[in-house]
């Protein structure tokens, strides 16, 4: 991946997360935690999920420890669902992590630490074989969840 391509994907991911925050910040905590009819999760779960997924795709599949704690991974990984309401403190932590994890990933990528990537077949039907592919795929994943969140927003 060229530096310009990496920078574009990084900026696009940062903007996608900024768009999520623009959607989430005006809402009350009970609205963030509400599971709309027809959905199995809520707005705040989707936000936590994209943070965790990027960590698992890039760090986890490279054999590295994610930057988020294991309890967050378990609560927001693929296949999970909300186990109760999220506090304001947790939501504030998500806001902080949404930026910090991308800044740290950019640094770690520049340092070349993502060497031992494990092949991963995605639920989209493609296989990831390098961290660069994982990061590109992550952008599509986050955009999909932004769309879900936009639909949910109308129902809370």
mmCIF file of C-alpha atoms in Angstrom:
data_model
loop_
_atom_site.group_PDB
_atom_site.id
_atom_site.type_symbol
_atom_site.label_atom_id
_atom_site.label_comp_id
_atom_site.label_asym_id
_atom_site.label_seq_id
_atom_site.Cartn_x
_atom_site.Cartn_y
_atom_site.Cartn_z
ATOM 1 C CA UNK A 1 0.000 0.000 0.000
ATOM 2 C CA UNK A 2 1.359 3.410 -0.854
ATOM 3 C CA UNK A 3 1.676 6.078 1.797
ATOM 4 C CA UNK A 4 -0.906 8.175 -0.046
ATOM 5 C CA UNK A 5 -3.361 5.270 -0.131
ATOM 6 C CA UNK A 6 -2.830 4.557 3.578
ATOM 7 C CA UNK A 7 -3.353 8.229 4.420
ATOM 8 C CA UNK A 8 -6.564 8.316 2.359
ATOM 9 C CA UNK A 9 -7.976 5.236 4.107
ATOM 10 C CA UNK A 10 -6.957 6.616 7.502
ATOM 11 C CA UNK A 11 -8.593 9.993 6.825
ATOM 12 C CA UNK A 12 -11.711 8.274 5.471
ATOM 13 C CA UNK A 13 -11.920 6.118 8.600
ATOM 14 C CA UNK A 14 -11.418 9.157 10.836
ATOM 15 C CA UNK A 15 -14.182 10.979 8.944
ATOM 16 C CA UNK A 16 -16.512 7.993 9.203
ATOM 17 C CA UNK A 17 -15.997 7.978 12.965
ATOM 18 C CA UNK A 18 -16.497 11.755 13.094
ATOM 19 C CA UNK A 19 -19.791 11.257 11.233
ATOM 20 C CA UNK A 20 -20.788 8.641 13.806
ATOM 21 C CA UNK A 21 -19.994 11.064 16.614
ATOM 22 C CA UNK A 22 -22.023 13.811 14.946
ATOM 23 C CA UNK A 23 -24.947 11.429 14.921
ATOM 24 C CA UNK A 24 -24.438 10.226 18.514
ATOM 25 C CA UNK A 25 -23.416 13.295 20.516
ATOM 26 C CA UNK A 26 -26.764 15.156 20.384
ATOM 27 C CA UNK A 27 -28.620 12.134 21.771
ATOM 28 C CA UNK A 28 -29.475 11.345 25.359
ATOM 29 C CA UNK A 29 -27.943 8.266 26.971
ATOM 30 C CA UNK A 30 -31.282 6.422 26.972
ATOM 31 C CA UNK A 31 -31.545 7.013 23.200
ATOM 32 C CA UNK A 32 -28.014 5.673 22.656
ATOM 33 C CA UNK A 33 -28.918 2.535 24.611
ATOM 34 C CA UNK A 34 -32.362 1.938 23.065
ATOM 35 C CA UNK A 35 -32.628 -1.111 20.813
ATOM 36 C CA UNK A 36 -35.068 -0.118 18.058
ATOM 37 C CA UNK A 37 -37.701 -2.590 16.903
ATOM 38 C CA UNK A 38 -36.261 -4.897 14.269
ATOM 39 C CA UNK A 39 -32.654 -4.529 15.503
ATOM 40 C CA UNK A 40 -30.647 -6.660 17.937
ATOM 41 C CA UNK A 41 -28.308 -3.919 19.110
ATOM 42 C CA UNK A 42 -28.237 -0.160 19.658
ATOM 43 C CA UNK A 43 -26.381 2.953 18.556
ATOM 44 C CA UNK A 44 -23.719 2.848 21.248
ATOM 45 C CA UNK A 45 -23.092 -0.878 20.651
ATOM 46 C CA UNK A 46 -22.423 -0.145 16.960
ATOM 47 C CA UNK A 47 -19.918 2.543 17.935
ATOM 48 C CA UNK A 48 -18.088 0.263 20.359
ATOM 49 C CA UNK A 49 -18.228 -2.548 17.803
ATOM 50 C CA UNK A 50 -16.379 -0.611 15.080
ATOM 51 C CA UNK A 51 -13.605 0.314 17.518
ATOM 52 C CA UNK A 52 -13.201 -3.308 18.637
ATOM 53 C CA UNK A 53 -13.402 -4.702 15.115
ATOM 54 C CA UNK A 54 -10.596 -2.468 13.835
ATOM 55 C CA UNK A 55 -8.480 -3.631 16.739
ATOM 56 C CA UNK A 56 -9.191 -7.310 16.094
ATOM 57 C CA UNK A 57 -8.694 -7.047 12.340
ATOM 58 C CA UNK A 58 -5.418 -5.157 12.514
ATOM 59 C CA UNK A 59 -3.839 -6.116 15.837
ATOM 60 C CA UNK A 60 -5.519 -9.413 16.669
ATOM 61 C CA UNK A 61 -4.997 -10.994 13.258
ATOM 62 C CA UNK A 62 -1.359 -9.854 13.416
ATOM 63 C CA UNK A 63 -0.866 -11.714 16.689
ATOM 64 C CA UNK A 64 -0.682 -8.480 18.673
ATOM 65 C CA UNK A 65 -2.585 -7.402 21.772
ATOM 66 C CA UNK A 66 -5.436 -5.000 20.930
ATOM 67 C CA UNK A 67 -5.263 -1.505 22.399
ATOM 68 C CA UNK A 68 -8.656 -1.993 24.074
ATOM 69 C CA UNK A 69 -9.163 -4.225 27.088
ATOM 70 C CA UNK A 70 -10.415 -7.789 26.781
ATOM 71 C CA UNK A 71 -13.756 -7.032 28.454
ATOM 72 C CA UNK A 72 -14.493 -4.488 25.720
ATOM 73 C CA UNK A 73 -13.498 -7.018 23.063
ATOM 74 C CA UNK A 74 -15.882 -9.600 24.518
ATOM 75 C CA UNK A 75 -18.750 -7.105 24.835
ATOM 76 C CA UNK A 76 -18.480 -5.642 21.302
ATOM 77 C CA UNK A 77 -16.958 -8.307 19.061
ATOM 78 C CA UNK A 78 -18.788 -9.857 16.120
ATOM 79 C CA UNK A 79 -21.746 -11.902 17.323
ATOM 80 C CA UNK A 80 -22.162 -10.023 20.598
ATOM 81 C CA UNK A 81 -25.173 -7.955 21.621
ATOM 82 C CA UNK A 82 -25.793 -5.325 24.305
ATOM 83 C CA UNK A 83 -25.772 -6.795 27.809
ATOM 84 C CA UNK A 84 -27.339 -3.764 29.457
ATOM 85 C CA UNK A 85 -27.127 -0.016 29.289
ATOM 86 C CA UNK A 86 -23.836 1.759 28.681
ATOM 87 C CA UNK A 87 -22.941 4.515 31.136
ATOM 88 C CA UNK A 88 -21.949 8.054 30.207
ATOM 89 C CA UNK A 89 -18.443 7.198 31.389
ATOM 90 C CA UNK A 90 -18.215 4.266 28.962
ATOM 91 C CA UNK A 91 -19.576 6.349 26.090
ATOM 92 C CA UNK A 92 -16.972 9.026 26.859
ATOM 93 C CA UNK A 93 -14.285 6.323 26.806
ATOM 94 C CA UNK A 94 -15.541 5.201 23.368
ATOM 95 C CA UNK A 95 -15.247 8.764 22.076
ATOM 96 C CA UNK A 96 -11.646 8.907 23.282
ATOM 97 C CA UNK A 97 -10.795 5.446 21.916
ATOM 98 C CA UNK A 98 -12.332 6.216 18.534
ATOM 99 C CA UNK A 99 -9.556 8.721 17.912
ATOM 100 C CA UNK A 100 -6.702 7.263 19.976
ATOM 101 C CA UNK A 101 -6.848 3.811 18.406
ATOM 102 C CA UNK A 102 -6.465 5.245 14.900
ATOM 103 C CA UNK A 103 -3.599 7.534 15.911
ATOM 104 C CA UNK A 104 -1.806 4.603 17.569
ATOM 105 C CA UNK A 105 -2.498 2.348 14.558
ATOM 106 C CA UNK A 106 -0.966 4.949 12.250
ATOM 107 C CA UNK A 107 2.146 5.054 14.453
ATOM 108 C CA UNK A 108 2.377 1.281 14.786
ATOM 109 C CA UNK A 109 1.905 0.789 11.052
ATOM 110 C CA UNK A 110 4.740 3.228 10.343
ATOM 111 C CA UNK A 111 6.895 1.222 12.771
ATOM 112 C CA UNK A 112 6.175 -1.957 10.767
ATOM 113 C CA UNK A 113 4.929 -4.047 13.695
ATOM 114 C CA UNK A 114 2.186 -5.883 11.749
ATOM 115 C CA UNK A 115 4.313 -8.755 10.442
ATOM 116 C CA UNK A 116 2.566 -12.056 11.219
ATOM 117 C CA UNK A 117 -0.911 -11.648 9.765
ATOM 118 C CA UNK A 118 -3.261 -14.634 9.967
ATOM 119 C CA UNK A 119 -5.515 -15.264 6.944
ATOM 120 C CA UNK A 120 -9.108 -14.338 7.731
ATOM 121 C CA UNK A 121 -12.234 -15.073 5.684
ATOM 122 C CA UNK A 122 -14.699 -12.209 6.272
ATOM 123 C CA UNK A 123 -18.471 -12.478 6.429
ATOM 124 C CA UNK A 124 -18.451 -10.306 3.284
ATOM 125 C CA UNK A 125 -17.032 -13.297 1.385
ATOM 126 C CA UNK A 126 -13.455 -12.081 0.914
ATOM 127 C CA UNK A 127 -10.259 -13.255 2.557
ATOM 128 C CA UNK A 128 -7.837 -10.885 4.237
ATOM 129 C CA UNK A 129 -4.178 -11.810 3.964
ATOM 130 C CA UNK A 130 -2.319 -8.645 5.071
ATOM 131 C CA UNK A 131 -2.882 -5.836 7.550
ATOM 132 C CA UNK A 132 -3.247 -3.409 4.629
ATOM 133 C CA UNK A 133 -6.214 -5.428 3.363
ATOM 134 C CA UNK A 134 -7.651 -5.573 6.880
ATOM 135 C CA UNK A 135 -7.459 -1.789 7.236
ATOM 136 C CA UNK A 136 -9.072 -1.244 3.844
ATOM 137 C CA UNK A 137 -11.800 -3.762 4.656
ATOM 138 C CA UNK A 138 -12.314 -2.094 8.028
ATOM 139 C CA UNK A 139 -13.346 1.123 6.276
ATOM 140 C CA UNK A 140 -16.115 -0.733 4.406
ATOM 141 C CA UNK A 141 -17.185 -2.344 7.681
ATOM 142 C CA UNK A 142 -17.343 0.997 9.487
ATOM 143 C CA UNK A 143 -19.276 2.601 6.627
ATOM 144 C CA UNK A 144 -21.805 -0.237 6.783
ATOM 145 C CA UNK A 145 -22.277 0.353 10.513
ATOM 146 C CA UNK A 146 -22.617 4.107 9.948
ATOM 147 C CA UNK A 147 -25.499 3.327 7.592
ATOM 148 C CA UNK A 148 -27.071 1.085 10.229
ATOM 149 C CA UNK A 149 -26.675 3.828 12.805
ATOM 150 C CA UNK A 150 -28.317 6.376 10.485
ATOM 151 C CA UNK A 151 -31.312 4.059 10.141
ATOM 152 C CA UNK A 152 -31.445 3.461 13.913
ATOM 153 C CA UNK A 153 -31.246 7.172 14.650
ATOM 154 C CA UNK A 154 -34.612 7.681 13.008
ATOM 155 C CA UNK A 155 -36.177 5.093 15.331
ATOM 156 C CA UNK A 156 -34.939 6.204 18.756
#
